[in-house]
Short mmCIF file of N, CA and C in Angstrom, two decimals:
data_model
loop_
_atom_site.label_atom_id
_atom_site.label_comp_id
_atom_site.label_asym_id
_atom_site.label_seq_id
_atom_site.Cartn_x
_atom_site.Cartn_y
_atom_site.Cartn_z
N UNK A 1 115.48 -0.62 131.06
CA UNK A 1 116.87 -0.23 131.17
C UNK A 1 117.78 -1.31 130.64
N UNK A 2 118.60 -0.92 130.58
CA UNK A 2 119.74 -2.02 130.09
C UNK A 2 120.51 -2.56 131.03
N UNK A 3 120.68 -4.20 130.78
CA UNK A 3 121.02 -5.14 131.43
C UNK A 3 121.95 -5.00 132.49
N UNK A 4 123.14 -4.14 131.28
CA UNK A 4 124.52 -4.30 132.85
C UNK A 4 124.28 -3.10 134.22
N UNK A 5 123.05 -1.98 133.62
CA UNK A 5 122.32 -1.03 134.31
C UNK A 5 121.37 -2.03 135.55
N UNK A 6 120.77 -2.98 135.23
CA UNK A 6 120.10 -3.55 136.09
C UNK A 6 120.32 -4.21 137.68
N UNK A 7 119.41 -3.27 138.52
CA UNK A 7 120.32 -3.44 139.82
C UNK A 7 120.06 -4.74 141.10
N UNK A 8 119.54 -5.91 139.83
CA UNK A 8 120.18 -6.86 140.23
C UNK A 8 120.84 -7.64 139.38
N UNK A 9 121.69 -8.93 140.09
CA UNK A 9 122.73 -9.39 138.87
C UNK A 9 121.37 -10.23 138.17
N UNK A 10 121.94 -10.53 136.71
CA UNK A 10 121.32 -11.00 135.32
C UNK A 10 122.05 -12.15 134.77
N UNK A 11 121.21 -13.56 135.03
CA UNK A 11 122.17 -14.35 134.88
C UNK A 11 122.25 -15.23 133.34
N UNK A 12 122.45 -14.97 132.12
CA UNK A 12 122.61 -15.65 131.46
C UNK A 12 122.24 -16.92 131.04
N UNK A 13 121.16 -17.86 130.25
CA UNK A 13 121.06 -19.55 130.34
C UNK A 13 120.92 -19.49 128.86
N UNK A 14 122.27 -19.76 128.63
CA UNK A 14 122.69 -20.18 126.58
C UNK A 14 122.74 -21.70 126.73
N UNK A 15 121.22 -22.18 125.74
CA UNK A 15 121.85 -23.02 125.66
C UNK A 15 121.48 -23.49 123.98
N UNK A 16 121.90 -22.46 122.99
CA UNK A 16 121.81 -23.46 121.74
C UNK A 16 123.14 -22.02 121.17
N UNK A 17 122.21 -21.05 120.58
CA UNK A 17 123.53 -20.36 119.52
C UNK A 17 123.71 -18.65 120.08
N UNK A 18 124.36 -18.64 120.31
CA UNK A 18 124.95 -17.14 120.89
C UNK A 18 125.96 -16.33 119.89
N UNK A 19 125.12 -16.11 118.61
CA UNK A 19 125.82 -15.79 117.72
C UNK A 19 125.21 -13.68 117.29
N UNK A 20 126.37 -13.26 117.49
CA UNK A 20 126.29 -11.78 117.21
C UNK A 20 125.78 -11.05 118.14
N UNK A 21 124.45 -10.79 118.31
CA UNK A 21 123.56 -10.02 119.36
C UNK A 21 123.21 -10.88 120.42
N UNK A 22 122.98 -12.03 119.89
CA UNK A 22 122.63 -12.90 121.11
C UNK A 22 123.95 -13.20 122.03
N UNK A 23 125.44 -12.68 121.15
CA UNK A 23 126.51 -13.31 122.33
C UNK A 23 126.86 -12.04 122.95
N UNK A 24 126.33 -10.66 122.19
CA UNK A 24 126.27 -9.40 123.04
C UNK A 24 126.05 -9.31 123.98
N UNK A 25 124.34 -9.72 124.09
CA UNK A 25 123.44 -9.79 125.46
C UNK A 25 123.98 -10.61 126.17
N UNK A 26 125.19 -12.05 125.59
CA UNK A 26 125.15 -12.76 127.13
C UNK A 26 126.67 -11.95 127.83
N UNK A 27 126.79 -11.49 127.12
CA UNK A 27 128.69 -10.49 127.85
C UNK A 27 127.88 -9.25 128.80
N UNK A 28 126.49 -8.79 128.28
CA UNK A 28 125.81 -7.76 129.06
C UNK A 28 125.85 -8.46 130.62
N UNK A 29 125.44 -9.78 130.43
CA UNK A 29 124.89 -10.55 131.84
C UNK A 29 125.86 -10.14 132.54
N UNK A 30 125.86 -10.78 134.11
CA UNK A 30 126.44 -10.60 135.26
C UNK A 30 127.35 -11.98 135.02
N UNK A 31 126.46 -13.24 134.84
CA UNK A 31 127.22 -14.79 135.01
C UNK A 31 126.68 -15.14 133.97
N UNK A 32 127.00 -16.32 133.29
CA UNK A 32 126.69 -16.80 132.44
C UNK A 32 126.95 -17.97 132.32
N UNK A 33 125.61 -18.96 132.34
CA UNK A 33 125.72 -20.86 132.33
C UNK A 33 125.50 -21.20 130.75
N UNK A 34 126.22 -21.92 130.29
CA UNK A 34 126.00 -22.64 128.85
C UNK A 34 125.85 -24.45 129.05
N UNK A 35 125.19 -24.48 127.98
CA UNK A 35 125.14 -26.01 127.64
C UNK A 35 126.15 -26.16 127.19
N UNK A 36 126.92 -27.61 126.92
CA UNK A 36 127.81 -28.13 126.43
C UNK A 36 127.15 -27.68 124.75
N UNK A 37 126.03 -27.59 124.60
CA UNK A 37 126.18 -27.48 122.88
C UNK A 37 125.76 -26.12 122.53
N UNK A 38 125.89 -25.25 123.50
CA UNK A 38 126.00 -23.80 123.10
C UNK A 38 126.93 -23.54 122.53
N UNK A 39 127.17 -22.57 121.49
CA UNK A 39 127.72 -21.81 120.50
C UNK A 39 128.04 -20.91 120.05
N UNK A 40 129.36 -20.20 120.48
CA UNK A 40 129.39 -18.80 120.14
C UNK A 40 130.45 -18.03 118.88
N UNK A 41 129.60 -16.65 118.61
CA UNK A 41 130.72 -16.33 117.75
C UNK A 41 129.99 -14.76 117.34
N UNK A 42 131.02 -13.87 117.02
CA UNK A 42 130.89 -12.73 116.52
C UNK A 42 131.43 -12.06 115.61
N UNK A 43 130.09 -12.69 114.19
CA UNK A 43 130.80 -12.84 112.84
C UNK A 43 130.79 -10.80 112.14
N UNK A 44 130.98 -10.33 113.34
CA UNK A 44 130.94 -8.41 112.45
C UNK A 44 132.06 -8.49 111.62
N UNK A 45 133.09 -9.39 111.23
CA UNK A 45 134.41 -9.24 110.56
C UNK A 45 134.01 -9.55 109.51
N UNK A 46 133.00 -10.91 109.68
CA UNK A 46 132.62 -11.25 107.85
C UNK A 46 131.15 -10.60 107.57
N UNK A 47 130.77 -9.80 107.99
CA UNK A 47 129.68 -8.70 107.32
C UNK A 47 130.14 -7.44 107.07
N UNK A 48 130.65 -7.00 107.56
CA UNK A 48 131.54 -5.72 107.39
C UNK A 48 130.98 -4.59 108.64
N UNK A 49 130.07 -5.31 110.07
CA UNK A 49 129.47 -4.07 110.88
C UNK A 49 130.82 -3.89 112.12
N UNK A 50 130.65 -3.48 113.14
CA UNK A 50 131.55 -3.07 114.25
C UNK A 50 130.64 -3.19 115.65
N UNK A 51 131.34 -3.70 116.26
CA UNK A 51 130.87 -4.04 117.63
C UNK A 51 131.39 -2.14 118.24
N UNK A 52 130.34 -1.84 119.37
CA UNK A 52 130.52 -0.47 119.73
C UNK A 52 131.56 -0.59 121.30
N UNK A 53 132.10 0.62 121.49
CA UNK A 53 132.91 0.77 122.54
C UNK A 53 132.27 -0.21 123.76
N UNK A 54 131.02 0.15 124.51
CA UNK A 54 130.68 -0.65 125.53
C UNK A 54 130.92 -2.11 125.44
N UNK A 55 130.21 -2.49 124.04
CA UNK A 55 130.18 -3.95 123.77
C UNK A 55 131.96 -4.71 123.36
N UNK A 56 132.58 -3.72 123.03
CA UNK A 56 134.25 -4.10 123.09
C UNK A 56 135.02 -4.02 124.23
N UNK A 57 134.53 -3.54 125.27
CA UNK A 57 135.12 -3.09 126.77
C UNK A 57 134.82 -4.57 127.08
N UNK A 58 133.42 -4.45 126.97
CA UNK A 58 132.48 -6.00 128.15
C UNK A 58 133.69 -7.20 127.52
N UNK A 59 133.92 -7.12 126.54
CA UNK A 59 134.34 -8.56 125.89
C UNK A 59 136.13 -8.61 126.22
N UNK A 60 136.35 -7.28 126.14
CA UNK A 60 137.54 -7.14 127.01
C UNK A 60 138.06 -7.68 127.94
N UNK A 61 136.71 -7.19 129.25
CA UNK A 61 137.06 -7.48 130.50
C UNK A 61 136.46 -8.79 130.53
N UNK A 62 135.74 -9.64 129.87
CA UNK A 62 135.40 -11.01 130.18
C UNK A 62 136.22 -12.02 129.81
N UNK A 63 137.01 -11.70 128.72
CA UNK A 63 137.96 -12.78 127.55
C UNK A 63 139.66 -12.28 127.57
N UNK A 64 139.80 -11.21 127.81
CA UNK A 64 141.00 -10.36 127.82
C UNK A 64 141.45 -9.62 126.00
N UNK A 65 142.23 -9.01 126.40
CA UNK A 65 142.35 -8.39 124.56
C UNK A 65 142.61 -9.75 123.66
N UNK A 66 143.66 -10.35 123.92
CA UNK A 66 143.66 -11.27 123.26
C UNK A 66 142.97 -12.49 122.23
N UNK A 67 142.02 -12.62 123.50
CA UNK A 67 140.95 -13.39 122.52
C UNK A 67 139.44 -12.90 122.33
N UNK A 68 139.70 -11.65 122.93
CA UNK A 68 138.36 -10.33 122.03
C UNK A 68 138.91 -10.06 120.96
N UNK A 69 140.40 -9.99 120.67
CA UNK A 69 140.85 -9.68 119.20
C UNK A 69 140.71 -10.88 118.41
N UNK A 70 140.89 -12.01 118.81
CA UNK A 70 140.65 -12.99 117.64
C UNK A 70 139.28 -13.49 117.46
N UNK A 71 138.29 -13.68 118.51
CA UNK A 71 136.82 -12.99 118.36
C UNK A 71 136.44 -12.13 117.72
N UNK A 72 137.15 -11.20 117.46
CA UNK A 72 136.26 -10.14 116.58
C UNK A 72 137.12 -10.24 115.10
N UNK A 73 138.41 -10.23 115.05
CA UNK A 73 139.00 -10.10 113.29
C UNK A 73 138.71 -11.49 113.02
N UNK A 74 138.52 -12.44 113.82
CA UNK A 74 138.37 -13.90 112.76
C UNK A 74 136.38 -14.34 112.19
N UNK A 75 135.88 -13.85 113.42
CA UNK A 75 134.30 -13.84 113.33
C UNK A 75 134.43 -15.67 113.30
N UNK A 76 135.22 -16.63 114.18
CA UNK A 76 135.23 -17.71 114.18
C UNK A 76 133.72 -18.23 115.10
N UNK A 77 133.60 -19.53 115.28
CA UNK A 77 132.53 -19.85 116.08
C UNK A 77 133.28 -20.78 117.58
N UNK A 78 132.97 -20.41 118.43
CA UNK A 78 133.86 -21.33 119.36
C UNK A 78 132.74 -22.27 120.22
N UNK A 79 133.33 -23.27 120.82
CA UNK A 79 132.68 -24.00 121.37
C UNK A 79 131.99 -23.95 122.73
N UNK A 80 131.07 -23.87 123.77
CA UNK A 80 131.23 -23.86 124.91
C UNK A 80 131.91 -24.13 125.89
N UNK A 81 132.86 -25.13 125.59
CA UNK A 81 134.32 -25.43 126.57
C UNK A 81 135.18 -24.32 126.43
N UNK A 82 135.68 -23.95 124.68
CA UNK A 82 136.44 -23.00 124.50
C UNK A 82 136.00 -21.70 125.30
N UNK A 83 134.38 -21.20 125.04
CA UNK A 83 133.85 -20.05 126.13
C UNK A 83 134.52 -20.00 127.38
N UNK A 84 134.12 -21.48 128.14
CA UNK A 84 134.50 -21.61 129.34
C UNK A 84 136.21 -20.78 129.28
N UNK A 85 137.15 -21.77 128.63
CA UNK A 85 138.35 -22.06 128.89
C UNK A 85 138.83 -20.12 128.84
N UNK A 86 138.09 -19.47 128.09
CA UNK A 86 138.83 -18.49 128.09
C UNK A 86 138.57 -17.05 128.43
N UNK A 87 137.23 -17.63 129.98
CA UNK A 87 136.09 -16.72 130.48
C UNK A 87 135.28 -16.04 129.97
N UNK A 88 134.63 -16.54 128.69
CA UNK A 88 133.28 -15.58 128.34
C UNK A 88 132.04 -16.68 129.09
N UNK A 89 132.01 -17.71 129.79
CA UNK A 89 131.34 -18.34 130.38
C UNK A 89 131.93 -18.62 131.75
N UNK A 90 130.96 -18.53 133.01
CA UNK A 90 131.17 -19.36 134.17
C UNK A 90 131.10 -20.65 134.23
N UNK A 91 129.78 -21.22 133.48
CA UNK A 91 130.23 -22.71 133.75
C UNK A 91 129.79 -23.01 132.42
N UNK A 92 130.07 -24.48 132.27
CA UNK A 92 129.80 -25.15 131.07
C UNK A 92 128.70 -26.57 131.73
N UNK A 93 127.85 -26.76 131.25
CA UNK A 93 126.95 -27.63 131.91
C UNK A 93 126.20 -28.52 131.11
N UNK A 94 125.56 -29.91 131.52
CA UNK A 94 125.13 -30.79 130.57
C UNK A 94 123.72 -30.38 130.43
N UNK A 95 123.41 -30.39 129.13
CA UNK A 95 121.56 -29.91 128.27
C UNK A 95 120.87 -29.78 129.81
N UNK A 96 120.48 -30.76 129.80
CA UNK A 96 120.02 -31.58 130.89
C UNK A 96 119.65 -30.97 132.42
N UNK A 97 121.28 -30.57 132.96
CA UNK A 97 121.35 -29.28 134.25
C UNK A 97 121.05 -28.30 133.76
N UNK A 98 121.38 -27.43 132.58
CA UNK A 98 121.38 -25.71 132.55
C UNK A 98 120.74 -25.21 133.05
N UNK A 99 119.18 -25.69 132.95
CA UNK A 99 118.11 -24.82 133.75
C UNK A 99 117.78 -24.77 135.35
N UNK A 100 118.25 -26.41 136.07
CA UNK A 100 117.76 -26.21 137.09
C UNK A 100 119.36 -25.77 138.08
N UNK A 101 120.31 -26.05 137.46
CA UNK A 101 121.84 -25.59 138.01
C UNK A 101 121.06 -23.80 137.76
N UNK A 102 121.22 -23.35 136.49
CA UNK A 102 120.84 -21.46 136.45
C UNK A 102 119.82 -21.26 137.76
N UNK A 103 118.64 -21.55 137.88
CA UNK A 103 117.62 -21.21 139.23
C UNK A 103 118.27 -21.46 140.37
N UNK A 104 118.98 -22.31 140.37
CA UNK A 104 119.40 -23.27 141.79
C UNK A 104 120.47 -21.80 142.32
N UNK A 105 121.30 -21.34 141.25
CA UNK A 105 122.08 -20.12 141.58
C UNK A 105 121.68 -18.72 141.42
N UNK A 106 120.55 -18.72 141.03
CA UNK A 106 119.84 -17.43 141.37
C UNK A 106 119.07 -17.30 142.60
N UNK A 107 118.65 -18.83 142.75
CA UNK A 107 117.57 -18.96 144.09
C UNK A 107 119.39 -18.31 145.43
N UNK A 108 120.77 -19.16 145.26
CA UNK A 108 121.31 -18.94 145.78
C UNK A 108 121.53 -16.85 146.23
N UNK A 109 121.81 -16.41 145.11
CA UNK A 109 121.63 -15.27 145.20
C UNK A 109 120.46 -14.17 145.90
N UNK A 110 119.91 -14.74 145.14
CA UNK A 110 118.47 -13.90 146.07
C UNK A 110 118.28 -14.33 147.40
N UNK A 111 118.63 -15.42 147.85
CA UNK A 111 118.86 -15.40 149.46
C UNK A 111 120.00 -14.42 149.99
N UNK A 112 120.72 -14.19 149.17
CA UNK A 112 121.92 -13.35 149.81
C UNK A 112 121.03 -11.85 150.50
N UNK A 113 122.18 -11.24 151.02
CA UNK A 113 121.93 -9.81 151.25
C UNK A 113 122.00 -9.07 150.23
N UNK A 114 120.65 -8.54 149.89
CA UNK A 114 120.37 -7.74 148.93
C UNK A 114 120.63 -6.40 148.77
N UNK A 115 121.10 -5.70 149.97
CA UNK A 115 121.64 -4.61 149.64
C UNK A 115 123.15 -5.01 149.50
N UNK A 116 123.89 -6.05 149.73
CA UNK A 116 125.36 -6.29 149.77
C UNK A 116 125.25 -6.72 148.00
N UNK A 117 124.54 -7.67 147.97
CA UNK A 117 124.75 -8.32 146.24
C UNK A 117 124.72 -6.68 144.96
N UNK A 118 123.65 -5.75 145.83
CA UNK A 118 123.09 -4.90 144.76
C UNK A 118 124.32 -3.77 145.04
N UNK A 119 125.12 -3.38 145.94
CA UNK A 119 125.87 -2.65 146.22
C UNK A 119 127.68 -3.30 145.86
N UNK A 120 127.74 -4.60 145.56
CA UNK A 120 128.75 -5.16 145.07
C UNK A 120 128.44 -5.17 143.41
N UNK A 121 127.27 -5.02 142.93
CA UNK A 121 127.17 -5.00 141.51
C UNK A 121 127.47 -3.56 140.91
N UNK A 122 127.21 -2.86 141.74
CA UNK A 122 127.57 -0.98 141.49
C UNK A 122 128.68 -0.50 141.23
N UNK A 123 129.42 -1.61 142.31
CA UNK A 123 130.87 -1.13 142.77
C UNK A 123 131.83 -1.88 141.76
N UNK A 124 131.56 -3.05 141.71
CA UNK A 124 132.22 -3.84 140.07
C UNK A 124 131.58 -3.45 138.90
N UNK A 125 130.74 -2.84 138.78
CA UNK A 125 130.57 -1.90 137.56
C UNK A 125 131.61 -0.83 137.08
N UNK A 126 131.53 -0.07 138.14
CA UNK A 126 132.38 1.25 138.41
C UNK A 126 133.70 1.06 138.20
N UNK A 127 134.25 -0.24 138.58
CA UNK A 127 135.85 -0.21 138.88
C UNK A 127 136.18 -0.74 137.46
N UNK A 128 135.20 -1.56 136.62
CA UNK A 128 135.81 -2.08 134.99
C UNK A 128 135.82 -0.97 134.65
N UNK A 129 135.22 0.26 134.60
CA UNK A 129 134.92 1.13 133.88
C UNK A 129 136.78 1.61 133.84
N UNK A 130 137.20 1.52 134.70
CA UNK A 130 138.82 2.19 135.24
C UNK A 130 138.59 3.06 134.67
N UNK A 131 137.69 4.03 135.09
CA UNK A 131 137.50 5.33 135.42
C UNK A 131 138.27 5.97 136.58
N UNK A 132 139.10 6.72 137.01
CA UNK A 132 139.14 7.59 138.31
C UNK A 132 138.06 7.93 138.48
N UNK A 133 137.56 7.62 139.90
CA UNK A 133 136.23 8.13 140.42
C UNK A 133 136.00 9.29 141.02
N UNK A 134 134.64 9.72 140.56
CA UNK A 134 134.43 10.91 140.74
C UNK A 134 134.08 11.89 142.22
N UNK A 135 134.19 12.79 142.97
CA UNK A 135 133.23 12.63 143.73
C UNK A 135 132.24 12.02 144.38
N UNK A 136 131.46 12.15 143.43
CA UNK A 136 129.93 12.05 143.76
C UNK A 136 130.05 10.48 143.54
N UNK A 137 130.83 9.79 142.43
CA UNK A 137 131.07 8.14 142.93
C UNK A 137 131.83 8.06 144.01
N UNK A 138 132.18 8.54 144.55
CA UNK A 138 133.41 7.93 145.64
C UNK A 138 132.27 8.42 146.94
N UNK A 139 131.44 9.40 146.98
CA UNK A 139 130.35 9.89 147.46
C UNK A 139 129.54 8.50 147.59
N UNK A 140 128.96 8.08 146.65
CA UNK A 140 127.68 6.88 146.35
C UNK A 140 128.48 5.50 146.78
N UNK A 141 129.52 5.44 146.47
CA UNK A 141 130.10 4.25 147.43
C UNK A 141 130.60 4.65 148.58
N UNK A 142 130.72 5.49 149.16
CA UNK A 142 130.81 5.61 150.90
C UNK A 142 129.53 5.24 151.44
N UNK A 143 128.59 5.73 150.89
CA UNK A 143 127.02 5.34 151.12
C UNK A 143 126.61 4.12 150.77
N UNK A 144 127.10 3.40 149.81
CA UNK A 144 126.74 1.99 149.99
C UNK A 144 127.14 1.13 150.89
N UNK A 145 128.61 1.75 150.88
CA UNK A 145 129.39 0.77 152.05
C UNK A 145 128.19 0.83 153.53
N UNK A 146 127.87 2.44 154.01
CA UNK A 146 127.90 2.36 154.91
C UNK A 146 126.24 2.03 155.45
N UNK A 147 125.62 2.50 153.83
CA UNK A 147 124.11 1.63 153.87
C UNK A 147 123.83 0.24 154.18
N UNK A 148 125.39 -0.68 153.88
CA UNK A 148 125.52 -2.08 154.26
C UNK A 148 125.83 -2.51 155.65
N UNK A 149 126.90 -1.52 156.23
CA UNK A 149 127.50 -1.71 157.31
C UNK A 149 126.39 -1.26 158.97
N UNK A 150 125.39 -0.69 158.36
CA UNK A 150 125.00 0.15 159.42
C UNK A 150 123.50 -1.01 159.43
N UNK A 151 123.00 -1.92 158.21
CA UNK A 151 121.68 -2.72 157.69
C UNK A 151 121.19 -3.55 159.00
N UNK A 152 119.94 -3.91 158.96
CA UNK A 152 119.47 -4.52 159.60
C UNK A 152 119.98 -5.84 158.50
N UNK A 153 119.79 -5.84 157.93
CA UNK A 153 120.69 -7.47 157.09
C UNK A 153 121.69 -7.62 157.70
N UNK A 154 122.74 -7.23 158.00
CA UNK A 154 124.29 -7.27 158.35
C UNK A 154 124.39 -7.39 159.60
N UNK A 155 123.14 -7.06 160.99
CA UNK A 155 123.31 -7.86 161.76
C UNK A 155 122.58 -8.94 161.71
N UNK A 156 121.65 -9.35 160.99
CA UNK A 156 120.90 -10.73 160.72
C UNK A 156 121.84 -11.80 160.06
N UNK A 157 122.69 -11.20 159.58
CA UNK A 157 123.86 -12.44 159.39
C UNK A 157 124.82 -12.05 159.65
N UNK A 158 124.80 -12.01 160.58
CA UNK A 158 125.87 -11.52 161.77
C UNK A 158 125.38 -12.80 162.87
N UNK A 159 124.55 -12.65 162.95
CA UNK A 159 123.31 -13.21 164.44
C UNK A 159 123.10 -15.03 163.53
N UNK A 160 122.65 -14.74 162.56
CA UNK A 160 122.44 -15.97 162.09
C UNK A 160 124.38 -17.27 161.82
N UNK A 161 124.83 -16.35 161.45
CA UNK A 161 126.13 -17.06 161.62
C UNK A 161 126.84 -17.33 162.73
N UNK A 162 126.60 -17.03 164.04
CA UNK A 162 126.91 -16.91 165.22
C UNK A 162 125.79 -18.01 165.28
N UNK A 163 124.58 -18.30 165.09
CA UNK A 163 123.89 -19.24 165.52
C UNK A 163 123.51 -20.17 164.74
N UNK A 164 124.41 -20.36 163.66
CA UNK A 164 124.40 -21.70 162.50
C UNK A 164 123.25 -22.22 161.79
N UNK A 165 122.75 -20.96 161.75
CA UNK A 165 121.21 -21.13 160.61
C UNK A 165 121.58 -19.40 159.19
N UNK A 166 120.20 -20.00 158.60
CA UNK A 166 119.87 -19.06 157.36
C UNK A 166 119.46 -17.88 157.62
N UNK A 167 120.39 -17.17 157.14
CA UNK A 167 119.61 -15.70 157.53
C UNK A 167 118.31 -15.30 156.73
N UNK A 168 117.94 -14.71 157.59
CA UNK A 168 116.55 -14.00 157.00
C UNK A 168 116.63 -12.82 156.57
N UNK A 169 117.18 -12.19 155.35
CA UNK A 169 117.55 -10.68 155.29
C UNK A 169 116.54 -10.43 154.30
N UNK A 170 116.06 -8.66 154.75
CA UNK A 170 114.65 -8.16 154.58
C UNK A 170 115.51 -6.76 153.71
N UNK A 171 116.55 -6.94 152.49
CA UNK A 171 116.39 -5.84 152.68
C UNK A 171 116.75 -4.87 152.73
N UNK A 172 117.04 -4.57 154.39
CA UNK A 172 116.91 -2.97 154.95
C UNK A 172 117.95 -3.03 155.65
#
């Protein structure tokens, strides 16, 4: 399936050239860590191809119109600070960290509550879309909410935060 389809988050680790398809796939991700000497750019202006609706939305909502428009008519290369500075990256990081900072925040994640992380990824899917929701979505998020609210996770950190340890969530 495809990435931004994937129902857990997908975290991004650029760390040399994120140029065209490769800077596609990292706007697909959920987060995204770069090296200081990562590199991006999306030269479709000087080949003559077109980035498609999904892949112009994602870059939309990560960079704003502004600098998805000069991203795409200039096909410039920008730097990983510049990424940072103008949200197509979460962090900017030295060679060195990228890999064990990226695990260190996935290990963070996957401790979370997994039906809360996987039911907050559904629901911020849905709402970039700024779609009016449908039924049957407004249906599937009453049910997530209340698949969360009702979880044996949600009183395990409930119980675990009341008693100043790690929750143990299974889950369910």
């Amino acid at each position: 399936g495809r990435i931004t389809d994937h129902r857990c988050p997908v975290i991004a680790m650029i760390s040399g050239l994120a140029i065209g398809a490769g800077c596609d796939i990292a706007t697909a991700c959920d987060l995204r860590l770069a090296a200081e000497t990562a590199v991006f750019q999306i030269p479709i202006s000087r080949i003559g191809a077109i980035y498609d609706h999904d892949a112009v939305q994602r870059l939309i909502d990560l960079v704003g119109a502004a600098a998805a428009k000069e991203l795409l008519y200039t096909g410039n290369t920008i730097s990983a600070n510049k990424a940072k500075e103008i949200g197509l990256v979460n962090q900017v990081l030295d060679s060195k960290e990228l890999e064990s900072v990226t695990y260190e925040m996935a290990g963070v994640i996957a401790r979370n509550a997994p039906l809360t992380v996987g039911a907050s990824k559904r629901i911020i899917s849905k709402v970039m879309k700024r779609l009016p929701l449908s039924e049957v979505d407004e249906e599937e998020n009453r049910r997530l909410i209340a698949g969360c609210m009702t979880s044996y996770d949600l009183q395990e950190g409930i119980r675990a935060f009341k008693e100043k340890r790690v929750p143990n969530f299974e889950g369910r």
